[in-house]
Short mmCIF file of C-alpha atoms and ligand atoms in Angstrom, two decimals:
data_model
loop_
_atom_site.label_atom_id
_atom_site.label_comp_id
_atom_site.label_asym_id
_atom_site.label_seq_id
_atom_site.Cartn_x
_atom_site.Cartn_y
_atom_site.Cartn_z
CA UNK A 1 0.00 0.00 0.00
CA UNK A 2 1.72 3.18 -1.17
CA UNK A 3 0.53 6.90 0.46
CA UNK A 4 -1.90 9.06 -1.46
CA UNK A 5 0.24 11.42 -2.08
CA UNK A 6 2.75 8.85 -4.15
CA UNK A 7 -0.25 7.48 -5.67
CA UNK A 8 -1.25 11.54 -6.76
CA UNK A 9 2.29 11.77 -8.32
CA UNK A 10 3.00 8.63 -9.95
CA UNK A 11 -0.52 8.97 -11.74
CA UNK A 12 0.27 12.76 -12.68
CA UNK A 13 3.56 11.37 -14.47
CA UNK A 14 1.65 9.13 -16.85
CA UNK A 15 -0.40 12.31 -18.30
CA UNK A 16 0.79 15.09 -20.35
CA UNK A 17 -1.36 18.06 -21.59
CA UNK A 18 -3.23 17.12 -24.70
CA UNK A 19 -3.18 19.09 -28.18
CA UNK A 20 -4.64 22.54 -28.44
CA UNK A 21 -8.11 23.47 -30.97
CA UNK A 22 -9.99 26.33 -32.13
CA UNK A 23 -13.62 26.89 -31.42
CA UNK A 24 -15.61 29.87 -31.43
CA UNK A 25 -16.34 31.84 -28.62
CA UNK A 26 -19.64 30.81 -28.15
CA UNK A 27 -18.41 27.50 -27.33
CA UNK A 28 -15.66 28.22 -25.25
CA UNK A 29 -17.77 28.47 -21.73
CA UNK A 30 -15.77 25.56 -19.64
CA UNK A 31 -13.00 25.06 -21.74
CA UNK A 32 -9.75 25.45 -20.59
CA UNK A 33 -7.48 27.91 -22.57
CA UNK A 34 -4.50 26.64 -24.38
CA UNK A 35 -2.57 30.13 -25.07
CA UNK A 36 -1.90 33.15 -23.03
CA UNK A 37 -4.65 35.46 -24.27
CA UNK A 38 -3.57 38.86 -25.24
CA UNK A 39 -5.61 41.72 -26.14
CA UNK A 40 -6.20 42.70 -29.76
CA UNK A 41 -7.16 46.64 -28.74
CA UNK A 42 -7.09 48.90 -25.77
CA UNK A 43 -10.19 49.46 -23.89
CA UNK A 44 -11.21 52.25 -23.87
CA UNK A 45 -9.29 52.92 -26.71
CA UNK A 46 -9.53 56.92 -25.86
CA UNK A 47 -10.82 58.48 -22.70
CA UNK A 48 -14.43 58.54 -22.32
CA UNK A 49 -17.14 60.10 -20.05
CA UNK A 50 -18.22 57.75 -17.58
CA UNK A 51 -21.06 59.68 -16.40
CA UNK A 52 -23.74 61.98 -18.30
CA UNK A 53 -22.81 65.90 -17.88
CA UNK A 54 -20.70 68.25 -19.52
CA UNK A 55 -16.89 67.70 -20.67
CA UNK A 56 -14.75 70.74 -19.32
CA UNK A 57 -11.70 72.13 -18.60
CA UNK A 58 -11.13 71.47 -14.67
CA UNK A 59 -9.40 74.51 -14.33
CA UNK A 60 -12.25 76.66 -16.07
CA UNK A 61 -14.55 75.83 -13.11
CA UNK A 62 -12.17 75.67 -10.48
CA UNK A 63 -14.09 78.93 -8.76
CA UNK A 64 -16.82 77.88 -9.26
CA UNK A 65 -19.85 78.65 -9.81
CA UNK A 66 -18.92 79.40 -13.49
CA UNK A 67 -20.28 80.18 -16.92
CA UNK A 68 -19.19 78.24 -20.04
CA UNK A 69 -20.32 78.03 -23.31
CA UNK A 70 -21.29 74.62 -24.72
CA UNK A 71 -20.05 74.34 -28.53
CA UNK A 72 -21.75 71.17 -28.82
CA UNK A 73 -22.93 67.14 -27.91
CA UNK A 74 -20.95 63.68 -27.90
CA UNK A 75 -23.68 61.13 -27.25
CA UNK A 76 -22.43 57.47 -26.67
CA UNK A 77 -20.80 56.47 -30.29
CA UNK A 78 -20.74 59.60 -31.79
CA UNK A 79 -17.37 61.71 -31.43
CA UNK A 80 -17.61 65.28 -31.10
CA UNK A 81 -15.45 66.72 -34.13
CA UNK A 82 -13.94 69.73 -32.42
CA UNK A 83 -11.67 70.52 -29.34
CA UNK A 84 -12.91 72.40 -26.17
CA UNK A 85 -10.98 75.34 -25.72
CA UNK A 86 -11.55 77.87 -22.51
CA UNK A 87 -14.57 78.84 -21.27
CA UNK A 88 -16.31 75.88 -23.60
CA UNK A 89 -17.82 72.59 -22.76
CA UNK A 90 -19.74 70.02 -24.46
CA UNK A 91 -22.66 67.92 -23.56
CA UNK A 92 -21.56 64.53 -23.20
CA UNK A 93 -23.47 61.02 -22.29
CA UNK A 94 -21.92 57.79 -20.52
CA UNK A 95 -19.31 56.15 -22.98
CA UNK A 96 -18.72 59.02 -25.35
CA UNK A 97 -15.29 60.26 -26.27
CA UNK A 98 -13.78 63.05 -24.01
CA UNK A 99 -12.78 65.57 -27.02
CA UNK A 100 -9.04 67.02 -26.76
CA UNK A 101 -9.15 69.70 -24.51
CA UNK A 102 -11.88 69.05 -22.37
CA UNK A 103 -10.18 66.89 -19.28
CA UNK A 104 -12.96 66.58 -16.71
CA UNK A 105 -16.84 65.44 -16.50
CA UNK A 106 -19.24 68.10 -15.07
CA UNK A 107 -21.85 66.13 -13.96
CA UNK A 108 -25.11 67.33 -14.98
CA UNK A 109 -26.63 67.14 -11.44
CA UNK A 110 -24.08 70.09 -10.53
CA UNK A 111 -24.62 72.21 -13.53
CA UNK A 112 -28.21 74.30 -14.56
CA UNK A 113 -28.75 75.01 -18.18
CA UNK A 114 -29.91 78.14 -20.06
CA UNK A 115 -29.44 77.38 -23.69
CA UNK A 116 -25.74 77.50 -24.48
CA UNK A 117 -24.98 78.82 -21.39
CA UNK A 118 -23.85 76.38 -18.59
CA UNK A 119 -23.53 77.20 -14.73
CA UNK A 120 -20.92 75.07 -13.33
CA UNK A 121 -22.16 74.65 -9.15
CA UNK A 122 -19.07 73.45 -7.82
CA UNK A 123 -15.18 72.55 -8.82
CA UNK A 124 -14.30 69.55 -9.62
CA UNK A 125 -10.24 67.91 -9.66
CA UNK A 126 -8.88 67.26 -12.99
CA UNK A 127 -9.89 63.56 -14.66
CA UNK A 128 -12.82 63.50 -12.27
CA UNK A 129 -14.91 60.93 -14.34
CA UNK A 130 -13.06 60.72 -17.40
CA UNK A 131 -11.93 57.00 -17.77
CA UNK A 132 -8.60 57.17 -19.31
CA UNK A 133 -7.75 55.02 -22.53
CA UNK A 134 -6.54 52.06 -21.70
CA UNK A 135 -7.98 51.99 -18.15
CA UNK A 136 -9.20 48.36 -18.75
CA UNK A 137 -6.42 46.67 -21.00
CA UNK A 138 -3.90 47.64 -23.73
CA UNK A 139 -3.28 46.00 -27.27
CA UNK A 140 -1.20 43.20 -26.32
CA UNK A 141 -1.30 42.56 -23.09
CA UNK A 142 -2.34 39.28 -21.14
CA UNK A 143 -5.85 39.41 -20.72
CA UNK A 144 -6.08 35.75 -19.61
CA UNK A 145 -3.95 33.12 -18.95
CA UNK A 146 -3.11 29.94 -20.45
CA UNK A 147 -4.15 27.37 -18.16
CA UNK A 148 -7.32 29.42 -17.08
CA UNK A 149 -10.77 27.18 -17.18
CA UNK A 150 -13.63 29.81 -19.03
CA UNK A 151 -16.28 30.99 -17.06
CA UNK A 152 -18.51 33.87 -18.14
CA UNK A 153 -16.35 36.26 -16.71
CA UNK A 154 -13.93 35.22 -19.34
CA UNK A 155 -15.93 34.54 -21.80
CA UNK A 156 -16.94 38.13 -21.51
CA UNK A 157 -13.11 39.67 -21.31
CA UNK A 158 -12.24 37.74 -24.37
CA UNK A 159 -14.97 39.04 -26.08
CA UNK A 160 -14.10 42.61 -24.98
CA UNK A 161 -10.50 41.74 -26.40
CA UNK A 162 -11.97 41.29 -29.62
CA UNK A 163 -11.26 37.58 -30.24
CA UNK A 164 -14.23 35.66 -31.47
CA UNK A 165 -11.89 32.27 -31.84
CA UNK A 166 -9.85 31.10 -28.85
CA UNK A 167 -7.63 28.38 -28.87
CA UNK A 168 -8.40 25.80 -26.01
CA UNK A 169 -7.24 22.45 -24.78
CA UNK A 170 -8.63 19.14 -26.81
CA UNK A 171 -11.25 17.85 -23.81
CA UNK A 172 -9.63 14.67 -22.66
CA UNK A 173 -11.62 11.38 -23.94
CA UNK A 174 -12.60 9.07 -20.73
CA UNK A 175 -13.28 5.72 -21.57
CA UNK A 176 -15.78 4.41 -18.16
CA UNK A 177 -16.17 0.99 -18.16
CA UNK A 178 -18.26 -0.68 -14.96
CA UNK A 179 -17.71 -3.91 -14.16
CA UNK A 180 -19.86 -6.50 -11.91
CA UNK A 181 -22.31 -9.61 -12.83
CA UNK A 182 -24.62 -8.02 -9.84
CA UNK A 183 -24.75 -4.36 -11.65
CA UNK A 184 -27.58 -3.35 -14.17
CA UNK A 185 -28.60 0.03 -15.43
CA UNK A 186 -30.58 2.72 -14.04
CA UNK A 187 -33.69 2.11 -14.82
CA UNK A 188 -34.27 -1.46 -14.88
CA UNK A 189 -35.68 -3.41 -12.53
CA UNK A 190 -32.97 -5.46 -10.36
CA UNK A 191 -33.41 -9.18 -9.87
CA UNK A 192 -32.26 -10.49 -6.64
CA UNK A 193 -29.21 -9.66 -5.70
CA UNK A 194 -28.57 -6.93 -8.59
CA UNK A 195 -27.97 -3.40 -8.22
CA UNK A 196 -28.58 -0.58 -9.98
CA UNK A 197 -24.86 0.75 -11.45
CA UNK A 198 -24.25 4.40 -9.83
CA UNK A 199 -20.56 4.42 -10.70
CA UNK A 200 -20.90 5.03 -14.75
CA UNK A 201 -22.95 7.76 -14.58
CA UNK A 202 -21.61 9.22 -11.57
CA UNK A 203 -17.98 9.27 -13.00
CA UNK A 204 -19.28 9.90 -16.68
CA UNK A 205 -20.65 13.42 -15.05
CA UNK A 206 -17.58 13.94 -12.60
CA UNK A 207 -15.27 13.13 -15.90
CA UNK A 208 -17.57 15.99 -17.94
CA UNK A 209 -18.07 18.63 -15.27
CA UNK A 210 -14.12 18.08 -15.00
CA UNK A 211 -13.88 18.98 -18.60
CA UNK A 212 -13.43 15.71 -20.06
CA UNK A 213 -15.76 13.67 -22.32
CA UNK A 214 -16.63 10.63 -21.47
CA UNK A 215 -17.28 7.71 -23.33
CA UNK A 216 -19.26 5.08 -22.05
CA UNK A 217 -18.46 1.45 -22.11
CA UNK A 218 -20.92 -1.29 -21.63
CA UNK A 219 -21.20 -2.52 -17.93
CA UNK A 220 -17.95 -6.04 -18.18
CA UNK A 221 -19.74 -8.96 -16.20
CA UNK A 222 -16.98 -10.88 -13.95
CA UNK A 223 -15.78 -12.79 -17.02
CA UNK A 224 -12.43 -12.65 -18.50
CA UNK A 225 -13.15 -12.94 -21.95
CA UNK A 226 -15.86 -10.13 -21.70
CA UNK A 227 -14.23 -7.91 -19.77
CA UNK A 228 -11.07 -7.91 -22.26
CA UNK A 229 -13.33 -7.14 -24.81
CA UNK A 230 -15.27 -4.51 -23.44
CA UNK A 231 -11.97 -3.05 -22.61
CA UNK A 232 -10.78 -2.72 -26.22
CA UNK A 233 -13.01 -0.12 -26.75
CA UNK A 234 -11.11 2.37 -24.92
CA UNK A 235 -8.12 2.14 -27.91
CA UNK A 236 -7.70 5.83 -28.99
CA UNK A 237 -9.09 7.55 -25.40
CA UNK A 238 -6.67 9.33 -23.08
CA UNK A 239 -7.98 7.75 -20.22
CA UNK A 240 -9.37 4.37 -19.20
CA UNK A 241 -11.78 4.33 -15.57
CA UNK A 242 -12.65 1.35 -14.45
CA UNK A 243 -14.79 0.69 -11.74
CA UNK A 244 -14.90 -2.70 -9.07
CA UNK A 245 -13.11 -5.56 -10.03
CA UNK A 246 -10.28 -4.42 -8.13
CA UNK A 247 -10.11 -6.19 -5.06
CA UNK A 248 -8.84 -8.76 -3.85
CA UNK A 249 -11.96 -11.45 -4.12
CA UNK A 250 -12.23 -14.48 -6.81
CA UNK A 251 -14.62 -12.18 -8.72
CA UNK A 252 -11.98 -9.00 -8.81
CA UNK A 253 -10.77 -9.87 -12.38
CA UNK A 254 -9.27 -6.42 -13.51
CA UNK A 255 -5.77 -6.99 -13.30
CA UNK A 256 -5.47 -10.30 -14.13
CA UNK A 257 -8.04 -10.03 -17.60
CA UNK A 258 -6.45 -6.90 -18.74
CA UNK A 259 -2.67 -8.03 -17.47
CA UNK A 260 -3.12 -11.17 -19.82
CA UNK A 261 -3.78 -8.64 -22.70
CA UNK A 262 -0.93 -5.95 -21.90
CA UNK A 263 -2.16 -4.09 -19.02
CA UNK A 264 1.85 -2.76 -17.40
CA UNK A 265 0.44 -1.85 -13.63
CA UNK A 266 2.39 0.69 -11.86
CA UNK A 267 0.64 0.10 -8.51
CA UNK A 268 -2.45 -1.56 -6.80
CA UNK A 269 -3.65 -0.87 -3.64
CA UNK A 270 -2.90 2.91 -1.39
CA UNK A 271 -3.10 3.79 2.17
CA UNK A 272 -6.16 5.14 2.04
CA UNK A 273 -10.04 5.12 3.28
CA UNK A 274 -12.09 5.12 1.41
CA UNK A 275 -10.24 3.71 -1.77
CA UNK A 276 -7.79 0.91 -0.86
CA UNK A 277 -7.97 -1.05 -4.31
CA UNK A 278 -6.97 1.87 -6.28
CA UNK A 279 -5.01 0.97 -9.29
CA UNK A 280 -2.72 2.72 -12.10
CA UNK A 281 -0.99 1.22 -14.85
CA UNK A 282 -1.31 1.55 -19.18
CA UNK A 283 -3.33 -0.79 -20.66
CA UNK A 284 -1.44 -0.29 -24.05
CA UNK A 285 -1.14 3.44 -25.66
CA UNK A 286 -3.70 4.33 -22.65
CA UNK A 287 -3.27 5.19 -19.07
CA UNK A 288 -5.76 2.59 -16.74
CA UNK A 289 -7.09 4.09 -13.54
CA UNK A 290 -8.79 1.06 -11.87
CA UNK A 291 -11.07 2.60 -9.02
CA UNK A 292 -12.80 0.57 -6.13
CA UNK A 293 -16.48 -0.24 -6.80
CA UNK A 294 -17.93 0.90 -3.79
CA UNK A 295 -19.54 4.14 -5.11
CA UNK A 296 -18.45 6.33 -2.15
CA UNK A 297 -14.98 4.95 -2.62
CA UNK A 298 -15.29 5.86 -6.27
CA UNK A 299 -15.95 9.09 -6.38
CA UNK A 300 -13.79 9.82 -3.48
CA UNK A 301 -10.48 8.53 -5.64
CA UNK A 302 -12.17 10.40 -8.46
CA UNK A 303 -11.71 13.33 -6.38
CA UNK A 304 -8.36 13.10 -5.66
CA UNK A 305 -6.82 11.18 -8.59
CA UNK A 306 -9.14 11.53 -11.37
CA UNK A 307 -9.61 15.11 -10.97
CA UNK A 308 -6.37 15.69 -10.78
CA UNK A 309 -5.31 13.90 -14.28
CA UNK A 310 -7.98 15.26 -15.93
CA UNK A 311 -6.86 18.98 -14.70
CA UNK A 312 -3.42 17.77 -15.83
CA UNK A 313 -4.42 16.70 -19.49
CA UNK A 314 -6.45 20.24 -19.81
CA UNK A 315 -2.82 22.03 -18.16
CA UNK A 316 -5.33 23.94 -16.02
CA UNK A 317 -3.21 26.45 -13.85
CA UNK A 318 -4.00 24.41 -10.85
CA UNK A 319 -4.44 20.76 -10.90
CA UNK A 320 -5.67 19.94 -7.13
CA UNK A 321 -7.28 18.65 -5.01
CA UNK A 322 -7.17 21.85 -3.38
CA UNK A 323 -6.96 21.64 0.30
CA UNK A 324 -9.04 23.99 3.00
CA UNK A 325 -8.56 24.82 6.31
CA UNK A 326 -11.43 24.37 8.56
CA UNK A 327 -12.22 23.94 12.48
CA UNK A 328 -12.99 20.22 13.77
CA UNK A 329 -16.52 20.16 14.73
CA UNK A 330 -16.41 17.30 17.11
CA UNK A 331 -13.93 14.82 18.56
CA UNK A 332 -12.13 12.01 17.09
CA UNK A 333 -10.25 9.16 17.23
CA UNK A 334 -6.73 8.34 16.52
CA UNK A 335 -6.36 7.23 12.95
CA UNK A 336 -4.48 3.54 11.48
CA UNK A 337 -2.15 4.11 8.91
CA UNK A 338 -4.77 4.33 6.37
CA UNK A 339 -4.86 8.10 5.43
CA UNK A 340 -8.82 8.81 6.29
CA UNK A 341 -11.08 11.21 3.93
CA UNK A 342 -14.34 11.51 5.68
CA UNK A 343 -17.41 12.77 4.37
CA UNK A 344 -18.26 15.71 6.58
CA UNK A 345 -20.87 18.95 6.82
CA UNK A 346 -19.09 22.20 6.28
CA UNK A 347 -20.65 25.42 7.66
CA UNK A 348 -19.62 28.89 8.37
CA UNK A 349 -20.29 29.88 11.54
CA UNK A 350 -21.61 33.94 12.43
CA UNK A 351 -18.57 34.63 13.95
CA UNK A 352 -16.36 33.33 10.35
CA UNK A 353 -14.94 30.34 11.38
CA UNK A 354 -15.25 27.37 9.27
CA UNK A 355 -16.22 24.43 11.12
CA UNK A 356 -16.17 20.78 9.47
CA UNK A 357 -18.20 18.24 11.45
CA UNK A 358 -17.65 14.35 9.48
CA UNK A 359 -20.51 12.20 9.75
CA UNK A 360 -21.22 9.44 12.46
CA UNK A 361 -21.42 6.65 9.77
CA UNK A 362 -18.45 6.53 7.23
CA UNK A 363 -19.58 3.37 4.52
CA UNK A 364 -18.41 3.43 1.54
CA UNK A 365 -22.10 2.19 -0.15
CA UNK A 366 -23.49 5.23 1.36
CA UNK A 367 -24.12 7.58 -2.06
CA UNK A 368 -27.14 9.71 -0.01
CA UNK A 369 -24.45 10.65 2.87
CA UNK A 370 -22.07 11.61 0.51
CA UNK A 371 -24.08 13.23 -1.83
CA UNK A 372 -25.53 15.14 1.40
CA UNK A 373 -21.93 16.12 2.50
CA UNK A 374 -19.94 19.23 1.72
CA UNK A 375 -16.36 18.03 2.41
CA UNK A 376 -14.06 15.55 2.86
CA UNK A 377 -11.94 15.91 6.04
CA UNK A 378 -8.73 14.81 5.71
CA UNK A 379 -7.34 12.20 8.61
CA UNK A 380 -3.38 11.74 8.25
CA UNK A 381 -2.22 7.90 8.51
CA UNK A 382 -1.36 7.53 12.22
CA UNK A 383 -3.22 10.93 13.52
CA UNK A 384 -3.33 11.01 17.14
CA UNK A 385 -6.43 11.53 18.20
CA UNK A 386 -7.86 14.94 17.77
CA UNK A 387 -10.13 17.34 20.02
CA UNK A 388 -12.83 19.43 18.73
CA UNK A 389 -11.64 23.07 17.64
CA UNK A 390 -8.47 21.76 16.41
CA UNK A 391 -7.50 22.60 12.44
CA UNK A 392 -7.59 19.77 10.07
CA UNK A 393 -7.71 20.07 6.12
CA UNK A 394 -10.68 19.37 4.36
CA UNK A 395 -11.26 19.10 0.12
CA UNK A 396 -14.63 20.74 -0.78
CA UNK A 397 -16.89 18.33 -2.74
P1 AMP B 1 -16.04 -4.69 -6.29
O1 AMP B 1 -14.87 -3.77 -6.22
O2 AMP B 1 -16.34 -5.11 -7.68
O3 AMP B 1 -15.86 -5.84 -5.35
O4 AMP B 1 -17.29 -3.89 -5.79
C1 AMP B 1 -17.38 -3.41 -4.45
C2 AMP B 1 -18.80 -3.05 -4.14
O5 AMP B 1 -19.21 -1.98 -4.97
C3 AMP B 1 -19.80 -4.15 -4.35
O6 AMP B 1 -20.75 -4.09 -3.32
C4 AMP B 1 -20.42 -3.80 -5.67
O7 AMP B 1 -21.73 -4.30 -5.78
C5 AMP B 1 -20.41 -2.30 -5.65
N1 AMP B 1 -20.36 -1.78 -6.99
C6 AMP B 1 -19.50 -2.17 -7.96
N2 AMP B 1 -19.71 -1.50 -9.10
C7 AMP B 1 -20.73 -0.66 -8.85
C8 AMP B 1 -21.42 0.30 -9.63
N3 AMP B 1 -21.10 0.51 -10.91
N4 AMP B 1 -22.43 0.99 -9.05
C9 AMP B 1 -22.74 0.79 -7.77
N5 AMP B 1 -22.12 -0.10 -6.99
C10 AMP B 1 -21.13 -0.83 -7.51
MG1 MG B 2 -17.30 -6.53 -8.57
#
């Protein structure tokens, strides 16, 4: 039984980051970008008003009140041809070009109107609501960084950068084969002593939300020949998940069907709970990550090993898990040398403190408790025990 953390890194070192490819913009929500992204303008590109009111020289109204002429009107999109020279101002609107000259917004709330003349009611300093060019970005420069997964936000900036075409990372192909004579679909009705497969879809939407695709494999019965067929239709995918099979019972055929037909392990079995028969090897041109069958156990090592590759493929800027600080919520025992992740309630309390509580009952068949808990808190093989109040790390779920 290796540590977690050796398991983490001698998965990592059997990914690399995948290819790069083009799609539009409005496809690049959740993808992860490939290239440093660097403005194609400057934003504003000259100074504009960001308020409606009149665009004057700061030092014409500094003794204020004052009369000025306005010369003219620069509504949003429309420049005003002309310069503002003393004792002028023009009528400007929200996002219309400051003309030369003119260096500070009069807003219109301190100004009264009588035709062309303007009363300024009070100074303003110099700039006061002018937005200079290049306040935002400048032609060139990073606007987002390679490595950065798109969410609206950035969607948004790389639209403002004018790019309509971004180049991302190719979304890693997961192959997720189930294995089991007891497991059946969702669905179906299960005869005694089937049960309804949670791991395939539960991984297939993990592997997605991750930003992979998955591909899914029909569920292998315990049967050597099956199972090595069902297997060879994860040729060309960057990533083979299994799940069960990976034990140590009669029925635990993973190894041994896939070892017969080239499956090089690089380790079986971690120091860990939930997750003990986790196992990594490359079945062929593709990587193998064999995870337990117990669903809890599952998506736990999905959590910390599948994320992880996935986030590695995709060269995201961080590859996790990433680990919290929180506040024990209750008492516990020392630990074995099995490194613990229990499921656990995370809340905030009105004072700020984060305080992680882990659940009475730890089974690994229990999908409602997990899918009812927040966090994972994080019990070091051979952890004394540990008091209530004390800090421990936790992984949000
Ligand atoms: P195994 O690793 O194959 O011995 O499976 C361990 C436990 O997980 C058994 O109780 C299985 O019935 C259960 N299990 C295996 N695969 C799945 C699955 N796809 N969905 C839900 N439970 C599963
Ligand atoms: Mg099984």
């Amino acid at each position: 039984m290796i540590p977690v953390a050796e398991a983490r890194a001698r998965i990592l070192k059997g990914f690399a980051p995948l290819g790069a490819e083009t799609v539009p913009l409005a496809a690049a929500h959740g993808r992860t970008l490939a290239v440093d992204l660097r403005a194609r303008l400057t934003q504003p590109p000259f100074p504009v008003s960001a308020m409606d009111g009149y665009a004057v020289r700061a030092a014409d109204i500094a003794a204020a009140p004052a009369r000025l002429t306005m010369i003219g009107s620069a509504p949003a999109g429309r420049m005003f041809d002309g310069s503002v020279g003393p004792g002028q101002c023009i009528r400007i609107f929200t996002g219309a070009v400051v003309p030369p000259g003119a260096d500070t917004i009069l807003i219109q709330e301190n100004a009264t109107a009588d035709g062309a003349t303007i009363t300024a009611l009070q100074a303003e300093p110099q700039g006061r609501y002018v937005r200079p060019a290049g306040l935002d970005f400048r032609e060139g420069e990073i606007a987002i960084r390679a490595g950065t997964t798109l969410d609206a936000r950035h969607v948004g900036l790389a639209a403002a950068t004018n790019h309509a075409w971004l180049e991302v990372r190719r979304r890693p192909r997961v192959a997720i084969l189930s294995t089991g004579d007891e497991i059946v679909l969702p669905g179906t009705q299960p005869a005694p002593g089937q049960i309804v497969s949670s791991n395939g879809p539960a991984l297939a939407a993990f592997v997605a939300e991750a930003g992979g695709r998955p591909v899914m494999l029909p569920i292998a019965p315990d049967d050597t020949n099956a199972l090595q067929a069902i297997a060879e239709g994860a040729r060309g995918c960057d990533l083979l998940v299994t799940s069960g099979g990976a034990s140590v019972g009669d029925h635990d055929l993973v190894r041994d069907a896939l070892g017969a037909k080239g499956l090089e392990l690089d380790f079986w079995q971690i120091a860990m709970r939930p997750g003990k028969p986790l196992m990594f090897g490359r079945f062929g041109d593709v990587p193998l990550l064999g995870l337990p069958g117990n669903p809890v156990s599952s998506l736990v090592c999905a959590v910390l090993f599948l994320g992880p590759a996935l986030a590695t493929m995709l060269a995201k800027r961080e590859v996790g898990p990433k680990i919290e600080r929180a506040e024990l919520g209750c008492d516990l025992p020392a630990n074995d040398r099995r490194e613990d992740y229990l499921r656990a309630t995370l809340e905030r309390q009105p004072d700020g403190r984060l305080v992680v509580t882990p659940f009475g009952k730890q089974d690994s068949s229990m999908m409602a408790l997990l899918a009812s808990a927040d966090a994972l808190a994080i019990r070091p093989s051979n952890a004394p025990a540990a008091q209530k109040g004390e800090p421990i790390e936790i992984v949000r779920l």
